[in-house]
Amino acid sequence: LFRSVRGYSVPTTETGRVALQPLMLGYGFDAHERNGKLVFRTRNGRLDAELDDDFLARASDETAAKDVLRAPQSELTGKVRLGFIEADADYGVRASEAVWPDERATTATKSDLNIALTDGEAQKTVERWLSEARLERDSVHFALPLSMAHLGPGDVVSFRGMGSGARYR
């Protein structure tokens, strides 16, 4: 991981996961267990593997190797608002917002982070959230055989024959 955390407040005593969650959301990284170790990875979209349907695990000959799903348009977020602590002023509570140009909804998905950010960092964060929400509209469910045990949560994969832009985390 890289980047600086200018300030962060954990208001209550919670689990490590609960304490890390706002940082994960704000800075775009994931935490996973790999081989008994906790691993932190920045969401960079780099491809870890290209998969072929013929090599995926199947429950039976009648089941599909993978199921590709698309969330309905009504479930898409078109406006995101982030409450944050302004790092480059008086540490007051501020908000940043991002909206898709074609969005007509007046309501926004809102999140508050106890993280000190500059206005520019907050704007980049809400824009990333908005983009991720559109990308996460498409999901795929599949099972890997034991021979592909090197892949795990957080890895980015694509499937042959689905186009070069179709990547899934």
PDB file of C-alpha atoms in Angstrom:
ATOM      1  CA  LEU A   1       0.000   0.000   0.000  1.00  0.00           C
ATOM      2  CA  PHE A   2       1.012   3.578  -0.500  1.00  0.00           C
ATOM      3  CA  ARG A   3      -0.367   7.095   0.235  1.00  0.00           C
ATOM      4  CA  SER A   4      -0.448   9.095   3.422  1.00  0.00           C
ATOM      5  CA  VAL A   5      -3.162   9.090   6.044  1.00  0.00           C
ATOM      6  CA  ARG A   6      -3.361  12.664   7.337  1.00  0.00           C
ATOM      7  CA  GLY A   7      -5.600  11.787  10.237  1.00  0.00           C
ATOM      8  CA  TYR A   8      -7.975   9.038  11.277  1.00  0.00           C
ATOM      9  CA  SER A   9     -10.267   8.613  14.258  1.00  0.00           C
ATOM     10  CA  VAL A  10     -11.575   5.326  15.617  1.00  0.00           C
ATOM     11  CA  PRO A  11     -14.451   6.456  17.853  1.00  0.00           C
ATOM     12  CA  THR A  12     -15.094   3.128  19.611  1.00  0.00           C
ATOM     13  CA  THR A  13     -13.215  -0.007  20.511  1.00  0.00           C
ATOM     14  CA  GLU A  14     -14.146  -2.532  17.849  1.00  0.00           C
ATOM     15  CA  THR A  15     -12.595  -5.404  15.963  1.00  0.00           C
ATOM     16  CA  GLY A  16      -9.613  -4.792  13.707  1.00  0.00           C
ATOM     17  CA  ARG A  17     -11.845  -5.287  10.653  1.00  0.00           C
ATOM     18  CA  VAL A  18     -14.265  -2.583  11.805  1.00  0.00           C
ATOM     19  CA  ALA A  19     -11.362  -0.194  12.487  1.00  0.00           C
ATOM     20  CA  LEU A  20      -9.825  -0.861   9.038  1.00  0.00           C
ATOM     21  CA  GLN A  21     -13.068  -0.663   7.022  1.00  0.00           C
ATOM     22  CA  PRO A  22     -13.168   3.160   6.667  1.00  0.00           C
ATOM     23  CA  LEU A  23      -9.526   3.197   5.562  1.00  0.00           C
ATOM     24  CA  MET A  24     -10.261   0.452   3.025  1.00  0.00           C
ATOM     25  CA  LEU A  25     -13.187   2.447   1.624  1.00  0.00           C
ATOM     26  CA  GLY A  26     -11.359   5.758   1.609  1.00  0.00           C
ATOM     27  CA  TYR A  27      -8.099   4.559   0.107  1.00  0.00           C
ATOM     28  CA  GLY A  28      -9.326   1.759  -2.188  1.00  0.00           C
ATOM     29  CA  PHE A  29      -7.615  -1.322  -0.822  1.00  0.00           C
ATOM     30  CA  ASP A  30      -8.686  -4.760   0.358  1.00  0.00           C
ATOM     31  CA  ALA A  31      -7.488  -7.036   3.162  1.00  0.00           C
ATOM     32  CA  HIS A  32      -7.403 -10.801   2.626  1.00  0.00           C
ATOM     33  CA  GLU A  33      -6.013 -13.829   4.373  1.00  0.00           C
ATOM     34  CA  ARG A  34      -3.504 -15.708   2.232  1.00  0.00           C
ATOM     35  CA  ASN A  35      -1.572 -18.712   3.522  1.00  0.00           C
ATOM     36  CA  GLY A  36      -2.163 -17.710   7.139  1.00  0.00           C
ATOM     37  CA  LYS A  37      -1.085 -14.082   6.647  1.00  0.00           C
ATOM     38  CA  LEU A  38      -3.078 -10.875   6.381  1.00  0.00           C
ATOM     39  CA  VAL A  39      -2.386  -9.293   2.977  1.00  0.00           C
ATOM     40  CA  PHE A  40      -3.279  -5.719   1.975  1.00  0.00           C
ATOM     41  CA  ARG A  41      -3.688  -4.980  -1.746  1.00  0.00           C
ATOM     42  CA  THR A  42      -4.485  -1.756  -3.550  1.00  0.00           C
ATOM     43  CA  ARG A  43      -7.382  -2.071  -5.997  1.00  0.00           C
ATOM     44  CA  ASN A  44      -5.449  -1.412  -9.175  1.00  0.00           C
ATOM     45  CA  GLY A  45      -7.428  -3.535 -11.648  1.00  0.00           C
ATOM     46  CA  ARG A  46      -4.345  -5.392 -12.876  1.00  0.00           C
ATOM     47  CA  LEU A  47      -5.161  -8.792 -14.279  1.00  0.00           C
ATOM     48  CA  ASP A  48      -3.994 -11.755 -12.180  1.00  0.00           C
ATOM     49  CA  ALA A  49      -5.320 -14.524 -14.440  1.00  0.00           C
ATOM     50  CA  GLU A  50      -7.247 -15.178 -17.618  1.00  0.00           C
ATOM     51  CA  LEU A  51      -9.598 -18.123 -17.166  1.00  0.00           C
ATOM     52  CA  ASP A  52     -11.129 -20.543 -19.613  1.00  0.00           C
ATOM     53  CA  ASP A  53     -14.602 -22.015 -18.988  1.00  0.00           C
ATOM     54  CA  ASP A  54     -13.288 -25.508 -19.785  1.00  0.00           C
ATOM     55  CA  PHE A  55     -11.003 -25.402 -16.740  1.00  0.00           C
ATOM     56  CA  LEU A  56     -13.553 -24.170 -14.181  1.00  0.00           C
ATOM     57  CA  ALA A  57     -14.972 -26.542 -11.586  1.00  0.00           C
ATOM     58  CA  ARG A  58     -18.559 -27.731 -12.117  1.00  0.00           C
ATOM     59  CA  ALA A  59     -21.042 -29.259  -9.709  1.00  0.00           C
ATOM     60  CA  SER A  60     -22.377 -31.495 -12.498  1.00  0.00           C
ATOM     61  CA  ASP A  61     -22.419 -31.814 -16.282  1.00  0.00           C
ATOM     62  CA  GLU A  62     -25.753 -29.947 -16.400  1.00  0.00           C
ATOM     63  CA  THR A  63     -24.568 -26.852 -14.529  1.00  0.00           C
ATOM     64  CA  ALA A  64     -22.889 -23.900 -16.205  1.00  0.00           C
ATOM     65  CA  ALA A  65     -19.230 -23.255 -15.490  1.00  0.00           C
ATOM     66  CA  LYS A  66     -20.053 -19.651 -14.597  1.00  0.00           C
ATOM     67  CA  ASP A  67     -23.082 -17.426 -14.119  1.00  0.00           C
ATOM     68  CA  VAL A  68     -22.823 -13.825 -15.276  1.00  0.00           C
ATOM     69  CA  LEU A  69     -25.297 -11.502 -13.567  1.00  0.00           C
ATOM     70  CA  ARG A  70     -26.227  -7.865 -14.187  1.00  0.00           C
ATOM     71  CA  ALA A  71     -27.981  -5.790 -11.541  1.00  0.00           C
ATOM     72  CA  PRO A  72     -31.057  -3.884 -12.718  1.00  0.00           C
ATOM     73  CA  GLN A  73     -30.721  -0.233 -13.718  1.00  0.00           C
ATOM     74  CA  SER A  74     -32.878   0.757 -10.739  1.00  0.00           C
ATOM     75  CA  GLU A  75     -30.202  -0.504  -8.326  1.00  0.00           C
ATOM     76  CA  LEU A  76     -27.417   1.640  -9.789  1.00  0.00           C
ATOM     77  CA  THR A  77     -26.016   4.507  -7.798  1.00  0.00           C
ATOM     78  CA  GLY A  78     -25.798   7.684  -9.855  1.00  0.00           C
ATOM     79  CA  LYS A  79     -24.846  10.130  -7.103  1.00  0.00           C
ATOM     80  CA  VAL A  80     -22.422   9.622  -4.210  1.00  0.00           C
ATOM     81  CA  ARG A  81     -21.750  11.952  -1.287  1.00  0.00           C
ATOM     82  CA  LEU A  82     -18.885  11.603   1.198  1.00  0.00           C
ATOM     83  CA  GLY A  83     -18.675  13.289   4.589  1.00  0.00           C
ATOM     84  CA  PHE A  84     -15.065  13.766   5.714  1.00  0.00           C
ATOM     85  CA  ILE A  85     -12.811  15.851   7.926  1.00  0.00           C
ATOM     86  CA  GLU A  86     -11.079  18.624   5.973  1.00  0.00           C
ATOM     87  CA  ALA A  87      -7.331  18.200   6.438  1.00  0.00           C
ATOM     88  CA  ASP A  88      -6.085  21.399   4.830  1.00  0.00           C
ATOM     89  CA  ALA A  89      -8.231  23.889   6.785  1.00  0.00           C
ATOM     90  CA  ASP A  90      -9.800  23.899  10.255  1.00  0.00           C
ATOM     91  CA  TYR A  91     -10.552  20.142  10.423  1.00  0.00           C
ATOM     92  CA  GLY A  92     -14.237  20.845  10.013  1.00  0.00           C
ATOM     93  CA  VAL A  93     -16.701  18.326   8.650  1.00  0.00           C
ATOM     94  CA  ARG A  94     -17.141  18.750   4.891  1.00  0.00           C
ATOM     95  CA  ALA A  95     -18.832  16.871   2.077  1.00  0.00           C
ATOM     96  CA  SER A  96     -17.808  15.983  -1.450  1.00  0.00           C
ATOM     97  CA  GLU A  97     -20.100  14.683  -4.171  1.00  0.00           C
ATOM     98  CA  ALA A  98     -19.872  13.000  -7.558  1.00  0.00           C
ATOM     99  CA  VAL A  99     -22.733  12.571 -10.027  1.00  0.00           C
ATOM    100  CA  TRP A 100     -22.973  10.779 -13.372  1.00  0.00           C
ATOM    101  CA  PRO A 101     -23.755  13.329 -16.109  1.00  0.00           C
ATOM    102  CA  ASP A 102     -26.892  11.393 -17.112  1.00  0.00           C
ATOM    103  CA  GLU A 103     -28.180  11.046 -13.539  1.00  0.00           C
ATOM    104  CA  ARG A 104     -31.583  12.582 -12.816  1.00  0.00           C
ATOM    105  CA  ALA A 105     -32.131  11.284  -9.269  1.00  0.00           C
ATOM    106  CA  THR A 106     -32.168  13.797  -6.449  1.00  0.00           C
ATOM    107  CA  THR A 107     -31.077  11.351  -3.743  1.00  0.00           C
ATOM    108  CA  ALA A 108     -27.497  10.273  -3.150  1.00  0.00           C
ATOM    109  CA  THR A 109     -25.761   7.353  -1.506  1.00  0.00           C
ATOM    110  CA  LYS A 110     -24.033   8.913   1.495  1.00  0.00           C
ATOM    111  CA  SER A 111     -21.118   7.717   3.617  1.00  0.00           C
ATOM    112  CA  ASP A 112     -19.167   9.406   6.373  1.00  0.00           C
ATOM    113  CA  LEU A 113     -15.518   8.653   7.069  1.00  0.00           C
ATOM    114  CA  ASN A 114     -13.577   9.795  10.147  1.00  0.00           C
ATOM    115  CA  ILE A 115     -10.578  10.401   7.910  1.00  0.00           C
ATOM    116  CA  ALA A 116      -8.849  13.730   7.351  1.00  0.00           C
ATOM    117  CA  LEU A 117      -8.731  14.347   3.584  1.00  0.00           C
ATOM    118  CA  THR A 118      -8.044  17.310   1.351  1.00  0.00           C
ATOM    119  CA  ASP A 119     -10.877  18.445  -0.919  1.00  0.00           C
ATOM    120  CA  GLY A 120      -9.060  16.894  -3.900  1.00  0.00           C
ATOM    121  CA  GLU A 121      -8.608  13.539  -2.143  1.00  0.00           C
ATOM    122  CA  ALA A 122     -12.280  13.470  -1.152  1.00  0.00           C
ATOM    123  CA  GLN A 123     -13.351  14.265  -4.722  1.00  0.00           C
ATOM    124  CA  LYS A 124     -11.157  11.482  -6.135  1.00  0.00           C
ATOM    125  CA  THR A 125     -12.626   9.089  -3.554  1.00  0.00           C
ATOM    126  CA  VAL A 126     -16.276   9.782  -4.497  1.00  0.00           C
ATOM    127  CA  GLU A 127     -15.438   9.582  -8.200  1.00  0.00           C
ATOM    128  CA  ARG A 128     -13.773   6.189  -7.613  1.00  0.00           C
ATOM    129  CA  TRP A 129     -16.807   4.999  -5.642  1.00  0.00           C
ATOM    130  CA  LEU A 130     -19.130   6.077  -8.436  1.00  0.00           C
ATOM    131  CA  SER A 131     -17.043   4.280 -11.071  1.00  0.00           C
ATOM    132  CA  GLU A 132     -16.779   1.132  -8.952  1.00  0.00           C
ATOM    133  CA  ALA A 133     -20.556   1.126  -8.460  1.00  0.00           C
ATOM    134  CA  ARG A 134     -21.079   1.073 -12.241  1.00  0.00           C
ATOM    135  CA  LEU A 135     -18.438  -1.599 -12.757  1.00  0.00           C
ATOM    136  CA  GLU A 136     -19.825  -3.764  -9.966  1.00  0.00           C
ATOM    137  CA  ARG A 137     -23.186  -3.868 -11.724  1.00  0.00           C
ATOM    138  CA  ASP A 138     -21.876  -6.945 -13.506  1.00  0.00           C
ATOM    139  CA  SER A 139     -20.853  -9.927 -11.406  1.00  0.00           C
ATOM    140  CA  VAL A 140     -19.841 -13.482 -12.133  1.00  0.00           C
ATOM    141  CA  HIS A 141     -20.102 -16.619 -10.000  1.00  0.00           C
ATOM    142  CA  PHE A 142     -17.770 -19.538 -10.641  1.00  0.00           C
ATOM    143  CA  ALA A 143     -15.700 -22.178  -8.858  1.00  0.00           C
ATOM    144  CA  LEU A 144     -12.013 -22.853  -9.337  1.00  0.00           C
ATOM    145  CA  PRO A 145     -10.435 -26.296  -9.317  1.00  0.00           C
ATOM    146  CA  LEU A 146      -7.761 -27.083  -6.720  1.00  0.00           C
ATOM    147  CA  SER A 147      -5.087 -26.656  -9.402  1.00  0.00           C
ATOM    148  CA  MET A 148      -5.850 -22.920  -9.331  1.00  0.00           C
ATOM    149  CA  ALA A 149      -5.535 -22.558  -5.556  1.00  0.00           C
ATOM    150  CA  HIS A 150      -3.015 -19.740  -6.088  1.00  0.00           C
ATOM    151  CA  LEU A 151      -5.983 -17.469  -6.918  1.00  0.00           C
ATOM    152  CA  GLY A 152      -8.094 -16.082  -4.115  1.00  0.00           C
ATOM    153  CA  PRO A 153     -10.207 -13.172  -2.898  1.00  0.00           C
ATOM    154  CA  GLY A 154      -9.141  -9.838  -4.335  1.00  0.00           C
ATOM    155  CA  ASP A 155      -7.502 -11.275  -7.442  1.00  0.00           C
ATOM    156  CA  VAL A 156      -8.658  -9.814 -10.763  1.00  0.00           C
ATOM    157  CA  VAL A 157      -9.646 -12.315 -13.443  1.00  0.00           C
ATOM    158  CA  SER A 158     -11.034 -12.219 -16.966  1.00  0.00           C
ATOM    159  CA  PHE A 159     -12.563 -14.929 -19.108  1.00  0.00           C
ATOM    160  CA  ARG A 160     -11.539 -15.839 -22.625  1.00  0.00           C
ATOM    161  CA  GLY A 161     -14.233 -14.889 -25.095  1.00  0.00           C
ATOM    162  CA  MET A 162     -15.878 -12.206 -22.924  1.00  0.00           C
ATOM    163  CA  GLY A 163     -14.013  -9.231 -24.364  1.00  0.00           C
ATOM    164  CA  SER A 164     -10.882  -7.507 -23.160  1.00  0.00           C
ATOM    165  CA  GLY A 165     -12.700  -5.094 -20.837  1.00  0.00           C
ATOM    166  CA  ALA A 166     -14.539  -7.704 -18.749  1.00  0.00           C
ATOM    167  CA  ARG A 167     -12.581  -8.017 -15.505  1.00  0.00           C
ATOM    168  CA  TYR A 168     -13.848  -9.250 -12.177  1.00  0.00           C
ATOM    169  CA  ARG A 169     -12.396  -8.928  -8.670  1.00  0.00           C
TER     170      ARG A 169
END
